[in-house]
Structures are given as structure tokens and as C-alpha cells.
């Protein structure tokens, strides 16, 4: 989000070690090398010092390193928690999945204790409210259940960090999912939240839930943190436009593939994983947008696991392509405001998805202020929604209980499966598109708008990525586009005999 064109006296970049992140590292590289500031202050792990020094040497900058020591001691206990009966005030149980958070919260409530809950997809206001509840000495809530989201940006009064598990799913540089123990860097970041100098606990303690994990935790914490070797990069809009000039009939997703294949970077940099960008590019591929606008839409941060967020990106792009501003009244109708308080965990997740959609609107409003003109009203709406979500999280154990009754838990695996099906559908659609472009025979011509519904369209409708109305609109656009290109379409939706289809991307210039 930082501006690289505005002059500043001082700029502060926090968590500079994120420059190595396989997906998002490019944003830190962009800030480090692009900020127009007299002084840039970097905060983060010492593992980043050597790389930052090298990068600054190439730009002729002056580097000063200041090391700060932890002000309070932290101890790895010689015994695991083993049972939630052994919890005491100031404890924080760290989980790496929402289902574990739900399970632990429910078990804590059964024991007559109250817990606060913090995880990554909660709105910032809700996270702060839960942190305040946990930190308040007069509040009966003395236990915190959280993901590693507590590692950044929250001040918490924690006596003891308890790792419920040491295994965390992650995505490597190749975009592959890995299930491995947390890194030393992650373990230190989380464990360091115990006994902070500003909290009422002047010493921090760390342990695990299971006895067999304790030795592994000690081993992880005692390893030296590997120095960061390279900084992430991401192709700019200008670079992609240059490629598009030489490859005018190529889709944005394929342009990215070609760009990455041709890219050569020295040892100080790596090209970030582009799967999220390509996912968005394939999602809005059929919508007529200029390449620069398409690029911006594809860099918008969205949660691929949330079907409603994905369909909203699609809808926003469609409105934009028609030159119809996305007004506050339109957005209210789209999200079906006002929204009801959540009755179960699924409802809560749906509200979180709506909050993400409002975030998407605000993000795009910074780039296209004329087309997303009502940012101030949307911020107010987002605050109201944050309050509804806060009430839901406050009563989360009740929602969990109802969800267990109706078998609505295990939502993570469902969303992952849904995401996998969507990705597969998009890829198969892209393969069909490529095959029709390379083959001119009648046999390779695409079927009419109805023929693919059983495979792609019906799946997208079932997953909530398309509504029946959106499907009809897509069909209408499909027919209009074919007609405008002078193609004769029969009543059954197939091309009349003797016509050949030559597909041209409307935005590929």
C-alpha cells in the first residue's frame, strides 16, 4: 500500500524479514528500494541484516545497524501442558488451523473457563477487541486461543505460550503445499509474545500441549536463524505491457508464465510465486478490460478460499468494464445489507468474507477513485460489520456448539476442496480455450453457451462463485460478443456450418 512517489522525511518498514516470503516478499522489496525518504528505518529479524546491507550497497545507501536485546527473560519449560485442566490465567494456546481453535475453545468452555479468540481472517477491529478483553485484568476472560496471527501487530499480556501443535501448512516457492514443523523464525516470533516488557508478566514461559513435542520445540528454538539470502520480486505492469506488445493474442495468465520462464535474476533476488495473480487473471479473463486495469485487478489481495470474495472480484471487474461506478447503494444491494448476526460458524465465516469484499472495494478505491467513489461510506459500513462479527466471536463457543450439532465444522477442508475444484475448472477452461485457438477445424470449435453448464457452470453455481442471474448475464454477454464479431449462431447455440471461429482477446492489446 505504501506510495513510492510521495516524498517523506522518515519511513518505517516493519517486519523486514518478510522480504523473503515466497508470495508477498515483493511488497517489502518494493518498499525498501522504492520509498522516497531521507531516512528509512527497518524493524525485524537480524537474519535480514546481511541481505539488506548488500542491497543498499548496490544503491549507494548508507546503512547503520542497531541491535536491541529482549528486556525480559523467556524460559522453555521442562514439562508439557498435556491437559487443558492445567491451564492458568495468562495462558495462550497457539493453533495452526481454525478447526483446532474451535475445538480448543469449546473444550475450555466445558471446563467453565472463558477464552478470547484471535485468528488471521478476523477483521482488525475484532482482533483488537479480543486482545483488549484478554488483557483487561477486570475481565473474567483469562485464556487466549490464537493462531500465529498474534506474532505481528498486537500487544498482548501473555504469561505462557502453549503450542497446541508444531506442524503448520505452508506454501513453498513453487506454490506447493507443505506440511512441516514451524521454522525457528516462526517459533521465535510466536514464543516472543510471552512476558513482554510492556505487559504485567515480567518473565515469559513457553511449552507444548503434547509431551512428545517438547524436545522438538527446544531443538527448533535453539537452531540459529538462517540468514535471508534473497528478496522477492514481482513483474511490474510496464514489463507485462511490453510483453503484451510482442505477444498481442496472449492472455494475461500466459503472459505471466512466459515472463517468469524468461526471467533471469541474480542471487540476491527471486521471482515470487504468481499463482494467486494467475488465479485472478483466469477468473476475469473473459471480461473486456485494458491490460493495465486487468493487471491492477489481479494484484488485488483476495482470499481464494472464499467463493464470495472471488465472485465479487468478478462482479467488480464486470461493472468496471461497463464504465458503471460501483456506488455505495449498489454495494449495499450486492452484499444484501443489512446483515444478520451469525447463528453458527459458517455464518461467521460468511460475514468475514463480506468484510474481505469491503476491503477489496477500499483497496480498489485507492487505484480507481472515480469508479469506486464511496470509500468513506464503505469504511463506516465496515465498522458496523466489524461490530456484528465482534458479537459473533464473543459468543463463539455458542456458535461452535450449534455448528457441531448441525455438523457444520471442518470448514477448512471444505473450503480447500471447493478452491481445488474451482482451480481445476478454470484450468480446464483455459486448456479448452487454447485448443480452440490452435485448431481451426470444425471439430475443435467450442460448443454453445449451454453445453458447458454441467461441467463448469453448474460447479461454479454450486460453489457460490456464480448465481443463476450472473450465469444468465454471462450467457447474454457471450451471445452478444459472438454476434458483434459477425458470427452466425444457430438457435441451439452452436456455430452454423461453414463458419470458423478465430478467437481474439479484446484486452490483449
Short mmCIF file of C-alpha atoms in Angstrom, two decimals:
data_model
loop_
_atom_site.label_atom_id
_atom_site.label_comp_id
_atom_site.label_asym_id
_atom_site.label_seq_id
_atom_site.Cartn_x
_atom_site.Cartn_y
_atom_site.Cartn_z
CA UNK A 1 0.00 0.00 0.00
CA UNK A 2 2.91 2.40 0.54
CA UNK A 3 3.40 5.17 -2.01
CA UNK A 4 6.74 5.12 -3.84
CA UNK A 5 6.13 8.55 -5.39
CA UNK A 6 5.40 10.63 -2.26
CA UNK A 7 8.46 12.23 -0.60
CA UNK A 8 8.84 11.52 3.14
CA UNK A 9 11.31 12.65 5.79
CA UNK A 10 11.16 9.28 7.58
CA UNK A 11 9.65 5.96 6.52
CA UNK A 12 9.37 2.87 8.75
CA UNK A 13 9.17 -0.65 7.30
CA UNK A 14 8.21 -3.23 9.90
CA UNK A 15 8.84 -7.00 9.71
CA UNK A 16 11.54 -6.57 7.06
CA UNK A 17 12.25 -10.33 7.20
CA UNK A 18 9.02 -10.74 5.17
CA UNK A 19 11.11 -9.73 2.15
CA UNK A 20 11.84 -13.46 1.77
CA UNK A 21 8.15 -14.50 1.72
CA UNK A 22 7.52 -16.71 -1.36
CA UNK A 23 4.25 -14.95 -2.23
CA UNK A 24 4.42 -11.45 -0.72
CA UNK A 25 8.12 -10.68 -0.42
CA UNK A 26 7.98 -8.39 -3.46
CA UNK A 27 5.95 -5.81 -1.49
CA UNK A 28 8.79 -5.39 1.04
CA UNK A 29 11.39 -5.23 -1.75
CA UNK A 30 9.31 -2.56 -3.49
CA UNK A 31 9.09 -0.53 -0.27
CA UNK A 32 12.79 -0.91 0.58
CA UNK A 33 14.08 0.07 -2.86
CA UNK A 34 11.27 2.41 -3.90
CA UNK A 35 10.41 4.67 -0.96
CA UNK A 36 11.35 8.35 -1.47
CA UNK A 37 12.54 9.09 2.08
CA UNK A 38 15.51 10.83 3.64
CA UNK A 39 15.67 8.06 6.25
CA UNK A 40 14.23 4.55 6.11
CA UNK A 41 14.03 2.65 9.39
CA UNK A 42 13.75 -1.14 9.15
CA UNK A 43 12.48 -3.29 12.01
CA UNK A 44 12.71 -7.07 12.09
CA UNK A 45 14.91 -10.11 12.47
CA UNK A 46 18.68 -9.91 12.43
CA UNK A 47 18.59 -12.58 9.69
CA UNK A 48 17.78 -9.78 7.22
CA UNK A 49 20.80 -7.60 8.04
CA UNK A 50 23.30 -9.06 5.53
CA UNK A 51 20.85 -9.06 2.60
CA UNK A 52 19.61 -5.52 3.29
CA UNK A 53 23.21 -4.30 3.60
CA UNK A 54 24.08 -5.88 0.24
CA UNK A 55 21.02 -4.41 -1.47
CA UNK A 56 21.75 -0.96 -0.06
CA UNK A 57 25.35 -1.22 -1.20
CA UNK A 58 24.15 -1.62 -4.80
CA UNK A 59 22.06 1.56 -4.49
CA UNK A 60 24.77 3.58 -2.76
CA UNK A 61 22.89 3.98 0.52
CA UNK A 62 24.42 4.33 3.96
CA UNK A 63 23.46 1.54 6.41
CA UNK A 64 23.52 1.76 10.20
CA UNK A 65 22.70 -1.36 12.27
CA UNK A 66 21.32 -1.08 15.80
CA UNK A 67 20.72 -4.23 17.83
CA UNK A 68 18.14 -4.35 20.62
CA UNK A 69 18.13 -7.03 23.29
CA UNK A 70 14.97 -8.53 24.75
CA UNK A 71 14.20 -6.81 28.07
CA UNK A 72 12.51 -9.77 29.77
CA UNK A 73 13.70 -13.39 30.03
CA UNK A 74 11.85 -16.26 28.36
CA UNK A 75 12.05 -19.89 29.53
CA UNK A 76 11.20 -23.16 27.80
CA UNK A 77 9.50 -25.25 30.49
CA UNK A 78 10.61 -28.82 31.20
CA UNK A 79 7.03 -30.16 31.12
CA UNK A 80 4.19 -30.01 28.60
CA UNK A 81 0.66 -28.86 29.44
CA UNK A 82 -0.81 -32.30 28.50
CA UNK A 83 -4.34 -31.37 29.62
CA UNK A 84 -6.48 -28.25 29.37
CA UNK A 85 -7.24 -28.83 33.05
CA UNK A 86 -3.75 -27.41 33.70
CA UNK A 87 -4.47 -24.00 32.15
CA UNK A 88 -3.93 -20.92 34.26
CA UNK A 89 -4.55 -17.16 33.80
CA UNK A 90 -2.34 -15.54 31.15
CA UNK A 91 -2.05 -18.70 29.01
CA UNK A 92 -2.21 -18.53 25.23
CA UNK A 93 -2.75 -21.71 23.20
CA UNK A 94 -1.39 -21.34 19.66
CA UNK A 95 -3.07 -23.43 16.95
CA UNK A 96 -2.35 -23.57 13.22
CA UNK A 97 -5.87 -24.34 12.00
CA UNK A 98 -9.31 -22.88 12.59
CA UNK A 99 -10.73 -26.28 13.43
CA UNK A 100 -8.20 -26.64 16.27
CA UNK A 101 -9.20 -23.19 17.52
CA UNK A 102 -12.87 -24.19 17.54
CA UNK A 103 -12.13 -27.48 19.27
CA UNK A 104 -9.90 -25.95 21.96
CA UNK A 105 -12.31 -23.06 22.61
CA UNK A 106 -15.18 -25.49 23.09
CA UNK A 107 -13.16 -27.68 25.48
CA UNK A 108 -12.14 -24.63 27.51
CA UNK A 109 -15.78 -23.55 27.84
CA UNK A 110 -16.76 -27.04 29.01
CA UNK A 111 -14.28 -26.54 31.87
CA UNK A 112 -16.10 -23.38 32.93
CA UNK A 113 -13.41 -21.00 31.65
CA UNK A 114 -13.75 -18.08 29.28
CA UNK A 115 -11.39 -17.56 26.34
CA UNK A 116 -10.64 -14.89 23.76
CA UNK A 117 -10.08 -15.94 20.15
CA UNK A 118 -7.77 -14.39 17.53
CA UNK A 119 -7.09 -15.70 14.03
CA UNK A 120 -5.92 -14.23 10.75
CA UNK A 121 -9.19 -13.74 8.86
CA UNK A 122 -10.84 -11.74 11.65
CA UNK A 123 -11.22 -8.01 10.94
CA UNK A 124 -8.61 -5.80 12.68
CA UNK A 125 -11.25 -4.27 14.98
CA UNK A 126 -12.35 -7.70 16.16
CA UNK A 127 -8.75 -8.77 16.83
CA UNK A 128 -8.16 -5.61 18.89
CA UNK A 129 -11.42 -6.14 20.81
CA UNK A 130 -10.45 -9.71 21.66
CA UNK A 131 -6.94 -8.58 22.68
CA UNK A 132 -8.43 -5.88 24.93
CA UNK A 133 -10.78 -8.43 26.51
CA UNK A 134 -7.87 -10.80 27.25
CA UNK A 135 -5.60 -8.00 28.55
CA UNK A 136 -8.23 -6.48 30.85
CA UNK A 137 -7.43 -7.56 34.44
CA UNK A 138 -11.08 -7.00 35.42
CA UNK A 139 -12.46 -9.23 32.65
CA UNK A 140 -13.16 -12.88 33.57
CA UNK A 141 -11.53 -13.95 30.26
CA UNK A 142 -8.02 -15.12 31.20
CA UNK A 143 -7.20 -17.58 28.37
CA UNK A 144 -6.35 -16.78 24.74
CA UNK A 145 -6.74 -19.22 21.83
CA UNK A 146 -5.00 -17.94 18.71
CA UNK A 147 -3.15 -18.69 15.51
CA UNK A 148 0.26 -17.27 14.69
CA UNK A 149 -1.65 -14.04 13.85
CA UNK A 150 -0.61 -12.91 17.36
CA UNK A 151 3.01 -12.82 16.15
CA UNK A 152 2.61 -9.45 14.43
CA UNK A 153 0.88 -6.21 15.33
CA UNK A 154 -0.82 -7.00 18.66
CA UNK A 155 0.18 -6.08 22.22
CA UNK A 156 -0.83 -8.95 24.47
CA UNK A 157 -0.30 -9.64 28.15
CA UNK A 158 0.71 -13.32 27.95
CA UNK A 159 2.43 -15.30 30.69
CA UNK A 160 2.80 -18.62 28.87
CA UNK A 161 2.70 -19.63 25.19
CA UNK A 162 1.49 -23.21 24.64
CA UNK A 163 1.99 -24.69 21.17
CA UNK A 164 -1.02 -26.94 20.50
CA UNK A 165 0.95 -28.37 17.57
CA UNK A 166 4.28 -27.63 15.88
CA UNK A 167 3.06 -28.53 12.39
CA UNK A 168 1.92 -25.72 10.10
CA UNK A 169 0.77 -25.98 6.46
CA UNK A 170 2.72 -23.63 4.20
CA UNK A 171 3.23 -22.83 0.50
CA UNK A 172 6.76 -23.07 -0.89
CA UNK A 173 8.35 -21.05 -3.73
CA UNK A 174 6.90 -23.46 -6.31
CA UNK A 175 3.37 -22.97 -4.99
CA UNK A 176 3.25 -26.47 -3.49
CA UNK A 177 1.60 -27.12 -0.12
CA UNK A 178 3.94 -28.41 2.57
CA UNK A 179 3.10 -29.84 6.00
CA UNK A 180 6.22 -29.37 8.09
CA UNK A 181 7.27 -28.20 11.57
CA UNK A 182 7.38 -24.45 12.04
CA UNK A 183 10.68 -22.70 11.35
CA UNK A 184 12.95 -21.25 14.01
CA UNK A 185 11.96 -17.79 12.82
CA UNK A 186 8.23 -18.55 13.27
CA UNK A 187 8.77 -20.24 16.65
CA UNK A 188 10.76 -17.28 17.98
CA UNK A 189 8.20 -14.78 16.67
CA UNK A 190 5.35 -16.59 18.48
CA UNK A 191 7.23 -17.57 21.64
CA UNK A 192 8.44 -13.98 21.98
CA UNK A 193 4.89 -12.82 22.73
CA UNK A 194 5.18 -14.27 26.25
CA UNK A 195 6.36 -11.98 29.07
CA UNK A 196 6.64 -8.79 27.01
CA UNK A 197 8.26 -5.82 28.76
CA UNK A 198 5.05 -3.77 28.44
CA UNK A 199 2.85 -6.50 29.95
CA UNK A 200 2.19 -7.34 33.60
CA UNK A 201 4.22 -10.56 33.26
CA UNK A 202 7.93 -9.80 33.56
CA UNK A 203 9.01 -13.32 32.58
CA UNK A 204 7.78 -15.41 29.68
CA UNK A 205 7.27 -19.18 29.53
CA UNK A 206 6.92 -21.47 26.52
CA UNK A 207 5.80 -25.10 26.29
CA UNK A 208 3.76 -27.51 24.18
CA UNK A 209 0.42 -29.24 24.57
CA UNK A 210 1.88 -32.71 23.94
CA UNK A 211 4.86 -34.15 25.78
CA UNK A 212 6.38 -35.63 22.60
CA UNK A 213 6.58 -32.14 21.00
CA UNK A 214 8.62 -30.55 23.78
CA UNK A 215 12.05 -31.76 22.67
CA UNK A 216 11.31 -30.73 19.09
CA UNK A 217 10.34 -27.25 20.30
CA UNK A 218 13.63 -26.91 22.19
CA UNK A 219 15.52 -28.08 19.11
CA UNK A 220 13.70 -25.58 16.86
CA UNK A 221 14.26 -22.65 19.25
CA UNK A 222 17.97 -23.47 19.68
CA UNK A 223 18.72 -23.55 15.97
CA UNK A 224 20.39 -20.44 14.56
CA UNK A 225 18.10 -18.44 12.29
CA UNK A 226 19.29 -18.88 8.72
CA UNK A 227 20.29 -15.58 7.11
CA UNK A 228 17.95 -14.39 4.38
CA UNK A 229 19.57 -14.98 1.00
CA UNK A 230 17.24 -13.30 -1.49
CA UNK A 231 14.46 -10.73 -1.83
CA UNK A 232 11.19 -11.32 -3.68
CA UNK A 233 10.33 -9.62 -6.98
CA UNK A 234 7.08 -9.29 -8.96
CA UNK A 235 6.73 -8.23 -12.62
CA UNK A 236 5.52 -4.65 -12.98
CA UNK A 237 2.62 -3.53 -15.14
CA UNK A 238 5.07 -1.84 -17.52
CA UNK A 239 7.03 -5.06 -18.03
CA UNK A 240 3.88 -7.05 -18.74
CA UNK A 241 2.68 -4.38 -21.18
CA UNK A 242 5.97 -4.69 -23.04
CA UNK A 243 5.49 -8.44 -23.31
CA UNK A 244 1.89 -7.98 -24.45
CA UNK A 245 3.04 -5.66 -27.25
CA UNK A 246 5.11 -8.50 -28.72
CA UNK A 247 2.51 -11.20 -27.90
CA UNK A 248 -0.80 -9.46 -28.64
CA UNK A 249 -3.01 -12.57 -28.65
CA UNK A 250 -1.79 -13.98 -25.34
CA UNK A 251 -3.87 -13.99 -22.15
CA UNK A 252 -2.52 -12.26 -19.05
CA UNK A 253 -2.11 -15.58 -17.24
CA UNK A 254 0.00 -16.95 -20.10
CA UNK A 255 1.98 -13.69 -20.31
CA UNK A 256 2.92 -14.17 -16.65
CA UNK A 257 4.04 -17.76 -17.34
CA UNK A 258 6.19 -16.63 -20.26
CA UNK A 259 7.62 -13.72 -18.27
CA UNK A 260 8.62 -15.95 -15.35
CA UNK A 261 10.15 -18.54 -17.73
CA UNK A 262 12.27 -15.86 -19.40
CA UNK A 263 13.21 -14.03 -16.20
CA UNK A 264 16.81 -14.09 -15.09
CA UNK A 265 17.64 -12.79 -11.62
CA UNK A 266 20.93 -12.78 -9.74
CA UNK A 267 21.42 -14.47 -6.39
CA UNK A 268 20.08 -11.51 -4.43
CA UNK A 269 16.53 -11.85 -5.82
CA UNK A 270 13.90 -14.42 -6.71
CA UNK A 271 10.60 -14.16 -8.58
CA UNK A 272 7.67 -14.57 -6.17
CA UNK A 273 5.07 -17.27 -6.63
CA UNK A 274 2.47 -15.95 -9.09
CA UNK A 275 -0.33 -18.48 -8.53
CA UNK A 276 -2.68 -16.00 -6.83
CA UNK A 277 -2.15 -13.46 -9.61
CA UNK A 278 -2.79 -16.09 -12.29
CA UNK A 279 -5.90 -17.32 -10.46
CA UNK A 280 -7.41 -13.83 -10.60
CA UNK A 281 -6.30 -13.40 -14.22
CA UNK A 282 -8.10 -16.60 -15.26
CA UNK A 283 -11.16 -15.62 -13.21
CA UNK A 284 -11.68 -12.32 -15.09
CA UNK A 285 -10.13 -13.38 -18.38
CA UNK A 286 -13.39 -13.11 -20.37
CA UNK A 287 -14.15 -9.55 -19.20
CA UNK A 288 -13.05 -6.77 -21.61
CA UNK A 289 -10.54 -4.62 -19.71
CA UNK A 290 -7.37 -2.81 -20.72
CA UNK A 291 -4.21 -4.68 -19.80
CA UNK A 292 -3.18 -2.09 -17.17
CA UNK A 293 -6.59 -2.26 -15.43
CA UNK A 294 -6.59 -6.04 -15.65
CA UNK A 295 -3.14 -6.11 -14.03
CA UNK A 296 -4.34 -3.95 -11.10
CA UNK A 297 -7.38 -6.17 -10.52
CA UNK A 298 -5.14 -9.23 -10.47
CA UNK A 299 -2.81 -7.74 -7.84
CA UNK A 300 -5.77 -7.06 -5.53
CA UNK A 301 -5.35 -9.18 -2.37
CA UNK A 302 -8.17 -11.74 -2.16
CA UNK A 303 -8.68 -14.95 -0.25
CA UNK A 304 -9.02 -17.67 -2.89
CA UNK A 305 -10.69 -19.95 -0.34
CA UNK A 306 -13.69 -17.63 -0.08
CA UNK A 307 -16.02 -18.17 -3.07
CA UNK A 308 -17.96 -14.96 -2.35
CA UNK A 309 -14.76 -12.89 -2.43
CA UNK A 310 -13.78 -14.46 -5.77
CA UNK A 311 -17.19 -13.84 -7.30
CA UNK A 312 -17.05 -10.24 -6.01
CA UNK A 313 -13.77 -9.61 -7.84
CA UNK A 314 -15.51 -10.92 -10.95
CA UNK A 315 -18.55 -8.68 -10.38
CA UNK A 316 -16.43 -5.60 -9.66
CA UNK A 317 -14.46 -6.16 -12.87
CA UNK A 318 -17.67 -6.58 -14.86
CA UNK A 319 -19.12 -3.31 -13.52
CA UNK A 320 -15.83 -1.58 -14.24
CA UNK A 321 -15.76 -2.85 -17.83
CA UNK A 322 -19.20 -1.30 -18.42
CA UNK A 323 -17.93 2.02 -17.06
CA UNK A 324 -20.57 1.85 -14.31
CA UNK A 325 -19.26 3.30 -10.99
CA UNK A 326 -19.61 0.97 -8.01
CA UNK A 327 -21.63 3.22 -5.73
CA UNK A 328 -22.43 2.75 -2.07
CA UNK A 329 -26.08 1.97 -2.82
CA UNK A 330 -25.04 -0.63 -5.41
CA UNK A 331 -22.63 -2.25 -2.95
CA UNK A 332 -25.27 -2.39 -0.20
CA UNK A 333 -27.62 -4.23 -2.56
CA UNK A 334 -24.84 -6.53 -3.68
CA UNK A 335 -23.88 -7.69 -0.17
CA UNK A 336 -27.59 -7.75 0.85
CA UNK A 337 -27.13 -5.24 3.68
CA UNK A 338 -28.24 -5.19 6.48
CA UNK A 339 -26.73 -8.50 7.57
CA UNK A 340 -27.95 -10.63 10.44
CA UNK A 341 -25.78 -11.72 13.40
CA UNK A 342 -24.20 -15.17 12.86
CA UNK A 343 -26.15 -18.21 14.07
CA UNK A 344 -23.31 -20.69 13.53
CA UNK A 345 -19.65 -20.83 12.49
CA UNK A 346 -20.49 -20.90 8.79
CA UNK A 347 -22.46 -17.66 9.17
CA UNK A 348 -19.46 -16.12 10.93
CA UNK A 349 -17.16 -17.14 8.08
CA UNK A 350 -19.63 -15.67 5.58
CA UNK A 351 -19.54 -12.35 7.45
CA UNK A 352 -15.74 -12.44 7.41
CA UNK A 353 -15.93 -12.93 3.62
CA UNK A 354 -18.20 -9.87 3.28
CA UNK A 355 -15.69 -7.88 5.34
CA UNK A 356 -12.98 -9.00 2.88
CA UNK A 357 -15.16 -7.82 -0.02
CA UNK A 358 -15.41 -4.38 1.58
CA UNK A 359 -11.62 -4.44 1.98
CA UNK A 360 -11.36 -5.26 -1.73
CA UNK A 361 -13.58 -2.26 -2.57
CA UNK A 362 -11.41 0.05 -0.45
CA UNK A 363 -8.20 -1.33 -1.98
CA UNK A 364 -9.51 -0.69 -5.49
CA UNK A 365 -10.77 2.77 -4.47
CA UNK A 366 -7.15 3.87 -3.96
CA UNK A 367 -6.39 2.88 -7.57
CA UNK A 368 -9.64 3.89 -9.29
CA UNK A 369 -11.22 6.66 -7.23
CA UNK A 370 -13.75 7.59 -9.95
CA UNK A 371 -15.09 4.05 -10.31
CA UNK A 372 -15.08 3.28 -6.56
CA UNK A 373 -16.22 6.72 -5.31
CA UNK A 374 -17.78 5.95 -1.91
CA UNK A 375 -14.81 4.78 0.17
CA UNK A 376 -15.77 6.85 3.24
CA UNK A 377 -19.28 5.34 3.35
CA UNK A 378 -17.84 1.85 2.89
CA UNK A 379 -15.47 2.39 5.82
CA UNK A 380 -18.43 3.28 8.03
CA UNK A 381 -20.26 0.19 6.80
CA UNK A 382 -17.21 -1.92 7.53
CA UNK A 383 -17.14 -0.66 11.11
CA UNK A 384 -20.76 -1.72 11.55
CA UNK A 385 -19.96 -5.14 10.13
CA UNK A 386 -16.93 -5.38 12.41
CA UNK A 387 -19.27 -4.87 15.36
CA UNK A 388 -21.55 -7.70 14.19
CA UNK A 389 -18.53 -10.00 13.79
CA UNK A 390 -17.24 -8.99 17.24
CA UNK A 391 -20.54 -10.05 18.78
CA UNK A 392 -20.28 -13.37 16.92
CA UNK A 393 -16.74 -14.01 18.14
CA UNK A 394 -17.76 -13.01 21.68
CA UNK A 395 -20.30 -15.83 21.52
CA UNK A 396 -18.07 -18.16 19.51
CA UNK A 397 -18.41 -21.16 21.83
CA UNK A 398 -22.17 -20.96 21.40
CA UNK A 399 -21.75 -20.84 17.60
CA UNK A 400 -19.36 -23.80 17.78
CA UNK A 401 -21.85 -25.80 19.81
CA UNK A 402 -24.63 -25.15 17.26
CA UNK A 403 -22.27 -25.96 14.39
CA UNK A 404 -21.27 -29.25 15.99
CA UNK A 405 -24.94 -30.14 16.34
CA UNK A 406 -25.56 -29.44 12.66
CA UNK A 407 -22.19 -30.91 11.55
CA UNK A 408 -21.02 -27.60 10.10
CA UNK A 409 -17.44 -27.76 11.35
CA UNK A 410 -14.39 -28.96 9.41
CA UNK A 411 -14.94 -25.89 7.25
CA UNK A 412 -11.30 -25.53 6.30
CA UNK A 413 -11.15 -28.80 4.40
CA UNK A 414 -14.42 -27.94 2.67
CA UNK A 415 -13.14 -24.56 1.53
CA UNK A 416 -9.87 -26.10 0.36
CA UNK A 417 -11.75 -28.73 -1.62
CA UNK A 418 -14.01 -26.05 -3.10
CA UNK A 419 -10.96 -23.99 -4.04
CA UNK A 420 -9.31 -27.01 -5.65
CA UNK A 421 -12.41 -27.69 -7.74
CA UNK A 422 -12.59 -24.07 -8.84
CA UNK A 423 -8.91 -24.00 -9.79
CA UNK A 424 -9.33 -27.21 -11.78
CA UNK A 425 -12.38 -25.83 -13.56
CA UNK A 426 -10.54 -22.66 -14.52
CA UNK A 427 -7.52 -24.60 -15.77
CA UNK A 428 -9.65 -26.93 -17.86
CA UNK A 429 -11.46 -23.90 -19.26
CA UNK A 430 -8.11 -22.32 -20.17
CA UNK A 431 -6.98 -25.56 -21.85
CA UNK A 432 -10.17 -25.66 -23.90
CA UNK A 433 -9.66 -22.02 -24.91
CA UNK A 434 -6.07 -22.69 -26.00
CA UNK A 435 -7.06 -25.76 -28.00
CA UNK A 436 -9.74 -23.82 -29.91
CA UNK A 437 -7.21 -21.12 -30.72
CA UNK A 438 -4.67 -23.55 -32.18
CA UNK A 439 -7.08 -25.68 -34.15
CA UNK A 440 -9.15 -24.29 -36.99
CA UNK A 441 -11.17 -27.42 -37.73
CA UNK A 442 -14.88 -27.65 -37.12
CA UNK A 443 -14.33 -30.50 -34.68
CA UNK A 444 -12.33 -28.17 -32.43
CA UNK A 445 -14.92 -25.39 -32.40
CA UNK A 446 -16.42 -24.65 -28.97
CA UNK A 447 -19.95 -25.69 -28.09
CA UNK A 448 -22.69 -23.17 -27.44
CA UNK A 449 -23.26 -21.38 -24.16
CA UNK A 450 -25.41 -24.18 -22.69
CA UNK A 451 -23.12 -27.10 -23.44
CA UNK A 452 -20.57 -26.49 -20.66
CA UNK A 453 -23.05 -25.90 -17.83
CA UNK A 454 -22.90 -29.44 -16.47
CA UNK A 455 -19.13 -29.29 -16.12
CA UNK A 456 -18.02 -25.73 -15.35
CA UNK A 457 -21.06 -23.51 -14.87
CA UNK A 458 -23.04 -25.81 -12.59
CA UNK A 459 -19.99 -26.36 -10.39
CA UNK A 460 -19.41 -22.62 -10.07
CA UNK A 461 -23.07 -22.09 -9.17
CA UNK A 462 -22.92 -24.86 -6.56
CA UNK A 463 -19.77 -23.34 -5.04
CA UNK A 464 -21.37 -19.90 -4.81
CA UNK A 465 -18.96 -18.35 -7.33
CA UNK A 466 -21.83 -17.67 -9.74
CA UNK A 467 -25.50 -17.03 -9.14
CA UNK A 468 -28.18 -18.03 -11.62
CA UNK A 469 -28.58 -14.35 -12.59
CA UNK A 470 -24.82 -13.97 -13.14
CA UNK A 471 -24.87 -17.10 -15.29
CA UNK A 472 -27.66 -15.67 -17.45
CA UNK A 473 -25.72 -12.42 -17.75
CA UNK A 474 -22.57 -14.29 -18.81
CA UNK A 475 -24.60 -16.19 -21.39
CA UNK A 476 -26.05 -12.94 -22.68
CA UNK A 477 -22.58 -11.37 -22.92
CA UNK A 478 -21.28 -14.48 -24.67
CA UNK A 479 -24.01 -14.28 -27.32
CA UNK A 480 -23.58 -10.52 -27.74
CA UNK A 481 -19.83 -10.82 -28.16
CA UNK A 482 -20.15 -13.55 -30.77
CA UNK A 483 -22.78 -11.51 -32.65
CA UNK A 484 -20.59 -8.40 -32.59
CA UNK A 485 -17.78 -10.39 -34.16
CA UNK A 486 -20.09 -11.20 -37.07
CA UNK A 487 -20.52 -14.87 -36.26
CA UNK A 488 -23.71 -16.65 -37.17
CA UNK A 489 -25.10 -18.53 -34.18
CA UNK A 490 -27.84 -21.08 -34.56
CA UNK A 491 -30.78 -21.45 -32.17
CA UNK A 492 -29.10 -24.37 -30.44
CA UNK A 493 -26.12 -22.18 -29.56
CA UNK A 494 -23.61 -23.83 -31.95
CA UNK A 495 -21.89 -22.20 -34.90
CA UNK A 496 -23.57 -22.61 -38.26
CA UNK A 497 -21.94 -24.84 -40.81
CA UNK A 498 -19.01 -23.38 -42.67
CA UNK A 499 -18.07 -20.70 -40.14
CA UNK A 500 -14.70 -20.71 -38.47
CA UNK A 501 -14.02 -19.20 -35.11
CA UNK A 502 -10.93 -17.11 -34.65
CA UNK A 503 -10.79 -16.01 -31.03
CA UNK A 504 -9.35 -12.59 -30.31
CA UNK A 505 -8.82 -11.34 -26.78
CA UNK A 506 -10.45 -7.90 -26.52
CA UNK A 507 -7.89 -6.76 -23.95
CA UNK A 508 -4.74 -8.29 -25.31
CA UNK A 509 -3.55 -5.02 -26.82
#
